[in-house]
Short mmCIF file of C-alpha atoms in Angstrom, two decimals:
data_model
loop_
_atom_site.label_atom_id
_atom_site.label_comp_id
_atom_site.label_asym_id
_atom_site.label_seq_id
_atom_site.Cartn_x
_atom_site.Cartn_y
_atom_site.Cartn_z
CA UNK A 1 0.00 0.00 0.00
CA UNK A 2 2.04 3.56 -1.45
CA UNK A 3 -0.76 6.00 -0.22
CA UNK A 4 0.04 7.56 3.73
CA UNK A 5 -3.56 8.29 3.97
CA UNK A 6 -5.14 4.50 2.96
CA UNK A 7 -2.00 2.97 5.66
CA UNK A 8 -3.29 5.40 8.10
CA UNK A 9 -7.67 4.39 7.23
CA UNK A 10 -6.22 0.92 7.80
CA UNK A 11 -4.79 1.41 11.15
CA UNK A 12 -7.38 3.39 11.35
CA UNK A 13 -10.03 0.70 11.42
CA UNK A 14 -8.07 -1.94 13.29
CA UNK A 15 -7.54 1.02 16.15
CA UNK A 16 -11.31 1.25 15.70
CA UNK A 17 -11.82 -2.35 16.14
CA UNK A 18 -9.40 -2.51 18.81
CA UNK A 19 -11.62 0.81 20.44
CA UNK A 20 -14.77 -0.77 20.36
CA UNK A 21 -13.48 -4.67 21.18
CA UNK A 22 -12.13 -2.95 24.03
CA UNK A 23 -14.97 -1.09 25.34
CA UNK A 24 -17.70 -3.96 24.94
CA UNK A 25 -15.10 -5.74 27.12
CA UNK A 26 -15.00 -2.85 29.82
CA UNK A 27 -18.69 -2.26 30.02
CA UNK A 28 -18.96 -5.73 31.38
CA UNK A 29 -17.88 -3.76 34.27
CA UNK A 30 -18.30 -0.03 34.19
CA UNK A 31 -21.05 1.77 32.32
CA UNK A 32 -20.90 2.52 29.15
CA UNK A 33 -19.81 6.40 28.84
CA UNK A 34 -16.92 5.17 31.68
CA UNK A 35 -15.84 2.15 29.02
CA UNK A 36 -15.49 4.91 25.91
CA UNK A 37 -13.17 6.81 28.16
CA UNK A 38 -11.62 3.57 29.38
CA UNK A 39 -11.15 1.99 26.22
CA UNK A 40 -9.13 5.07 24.67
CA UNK A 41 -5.77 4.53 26.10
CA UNK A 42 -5.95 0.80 24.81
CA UNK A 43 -6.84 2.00 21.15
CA UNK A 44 -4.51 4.78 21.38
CA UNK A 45 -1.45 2.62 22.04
CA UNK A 46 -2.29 0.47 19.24
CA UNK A 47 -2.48 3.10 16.91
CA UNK A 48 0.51 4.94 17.87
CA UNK A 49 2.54 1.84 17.69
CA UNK A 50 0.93 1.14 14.24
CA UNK A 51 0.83 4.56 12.86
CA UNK A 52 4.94 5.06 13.76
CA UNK A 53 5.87 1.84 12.17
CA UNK A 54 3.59 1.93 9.39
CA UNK A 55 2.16 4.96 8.42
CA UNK A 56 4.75 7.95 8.92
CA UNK A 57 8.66 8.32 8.30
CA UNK A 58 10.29 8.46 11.03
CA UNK A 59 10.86 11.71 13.15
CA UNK A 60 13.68 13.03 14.85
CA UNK A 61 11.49 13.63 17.65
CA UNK A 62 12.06 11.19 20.75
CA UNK A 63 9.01 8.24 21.24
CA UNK A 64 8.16 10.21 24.34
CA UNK A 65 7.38 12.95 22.60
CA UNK A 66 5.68 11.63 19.55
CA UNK A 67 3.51 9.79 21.72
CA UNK A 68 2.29 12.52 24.03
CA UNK A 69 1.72 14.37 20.59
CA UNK A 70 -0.05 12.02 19.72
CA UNK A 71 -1.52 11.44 23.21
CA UNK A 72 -2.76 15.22 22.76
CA UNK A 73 -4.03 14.49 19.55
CA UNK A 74 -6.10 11.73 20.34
CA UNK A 75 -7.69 13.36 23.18
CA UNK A 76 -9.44 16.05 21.26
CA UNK A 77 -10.96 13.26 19.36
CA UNK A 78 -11.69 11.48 22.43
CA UNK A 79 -13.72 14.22 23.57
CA UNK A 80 -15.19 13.81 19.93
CA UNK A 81 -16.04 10.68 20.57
CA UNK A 82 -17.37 10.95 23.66
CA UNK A 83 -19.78 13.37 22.66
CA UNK A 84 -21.00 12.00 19.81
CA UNK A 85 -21.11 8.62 21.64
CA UNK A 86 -23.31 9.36 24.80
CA UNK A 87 -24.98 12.17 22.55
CA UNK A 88 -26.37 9.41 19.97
CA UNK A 89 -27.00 6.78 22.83
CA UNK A 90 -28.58 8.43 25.32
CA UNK A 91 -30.34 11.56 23.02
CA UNK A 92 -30.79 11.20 19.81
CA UNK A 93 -31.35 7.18 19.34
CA UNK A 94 -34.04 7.47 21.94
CA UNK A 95 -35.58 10.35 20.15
CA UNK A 96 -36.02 8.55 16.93
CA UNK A 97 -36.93 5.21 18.19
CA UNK A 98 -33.46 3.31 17.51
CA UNK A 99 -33.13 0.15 20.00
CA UNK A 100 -30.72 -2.27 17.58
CA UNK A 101 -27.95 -2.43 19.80
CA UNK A 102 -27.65 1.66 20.13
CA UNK A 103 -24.46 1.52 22.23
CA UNK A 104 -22.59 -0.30 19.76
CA UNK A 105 -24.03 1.50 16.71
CA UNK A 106 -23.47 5.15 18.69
CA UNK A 107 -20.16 4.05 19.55
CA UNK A 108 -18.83 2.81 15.91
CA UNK A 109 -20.30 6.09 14.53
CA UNK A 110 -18.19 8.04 16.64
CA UNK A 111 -15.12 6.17 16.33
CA UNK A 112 -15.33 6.85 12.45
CA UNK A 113 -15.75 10.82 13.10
CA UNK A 114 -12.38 11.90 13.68
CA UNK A 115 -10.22 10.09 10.80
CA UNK A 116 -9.65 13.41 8.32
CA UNK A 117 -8.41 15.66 11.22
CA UNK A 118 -6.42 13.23 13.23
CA UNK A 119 -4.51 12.56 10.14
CA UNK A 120 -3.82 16.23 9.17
CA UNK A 121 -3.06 16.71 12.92
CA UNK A 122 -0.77 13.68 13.49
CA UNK A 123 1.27 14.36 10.47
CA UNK A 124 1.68 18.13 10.76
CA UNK A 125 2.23 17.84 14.95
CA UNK A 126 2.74 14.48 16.24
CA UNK A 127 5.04 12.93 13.33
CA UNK A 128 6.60 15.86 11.88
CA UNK A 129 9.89 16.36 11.35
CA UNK A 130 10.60 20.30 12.30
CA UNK A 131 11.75 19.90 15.88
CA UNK A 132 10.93 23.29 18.02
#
């Protein structure tokens, strides 16, 4: 695969997958707007990881700070997410009469949302090469 952008849609959707695996698992235990926040650090690793090896050249920057870039990044579209998630579940679902599994279909929606600006953002900030 030649194109940066269809590498980073493909980590992308296994970060996704990873996201939402991850936070079916954790609302066994917590509810489910705790488990979207809980499952974001799990997803985010994976992508980071995934996105440095196979999606970016590599920087001059050190790991640490690539992945608190990143970090940063990722938690404006966390708070994307989040919104959109609870927003859909808990508002607008109800509102229109959606009951096939809303938390699931709320939280893949808003997984999708951020994938245009968290690439512009990772590869201008997080993986750039201009240092300072």
């Amino acid at each position: 695969m030649n194109s940066r952008f269809a590498r980073f849609f493909f980590v992308g959707v296994a970060a996704a997958a990873v996201n939402i695996f991850s936070r079916v698992l954790i609302s066994y235990f917590v509810r489910f707007e705790y488990a979207v926040a809980l499952a974001f650090p799990i997803a985010l690793t994976f992508a980071f990881v995934m996105s440095r090896f196979f999606v970016f050249e590599a920087s001059k920057r050190p790991v640490w700070e690539q992945y608190l870039r990143f970090w940063l990044v990722n938690l404006v579209a966390l708070i994307q997410v989040w919104l959109i998630s609870v927003g859909l579940t808990y508002w607008f679902f109800p509102a229109i009469g959606w009951t096939f599994h809303p938390e699931l279909v709320a939280h893949t929606i808003a997984v999708c949302s951020p994938v245009l600006t968290s690439y512009y953002a990772h590869k201008v900030f997080t993986f750039s090469e201009k240092i300072g």
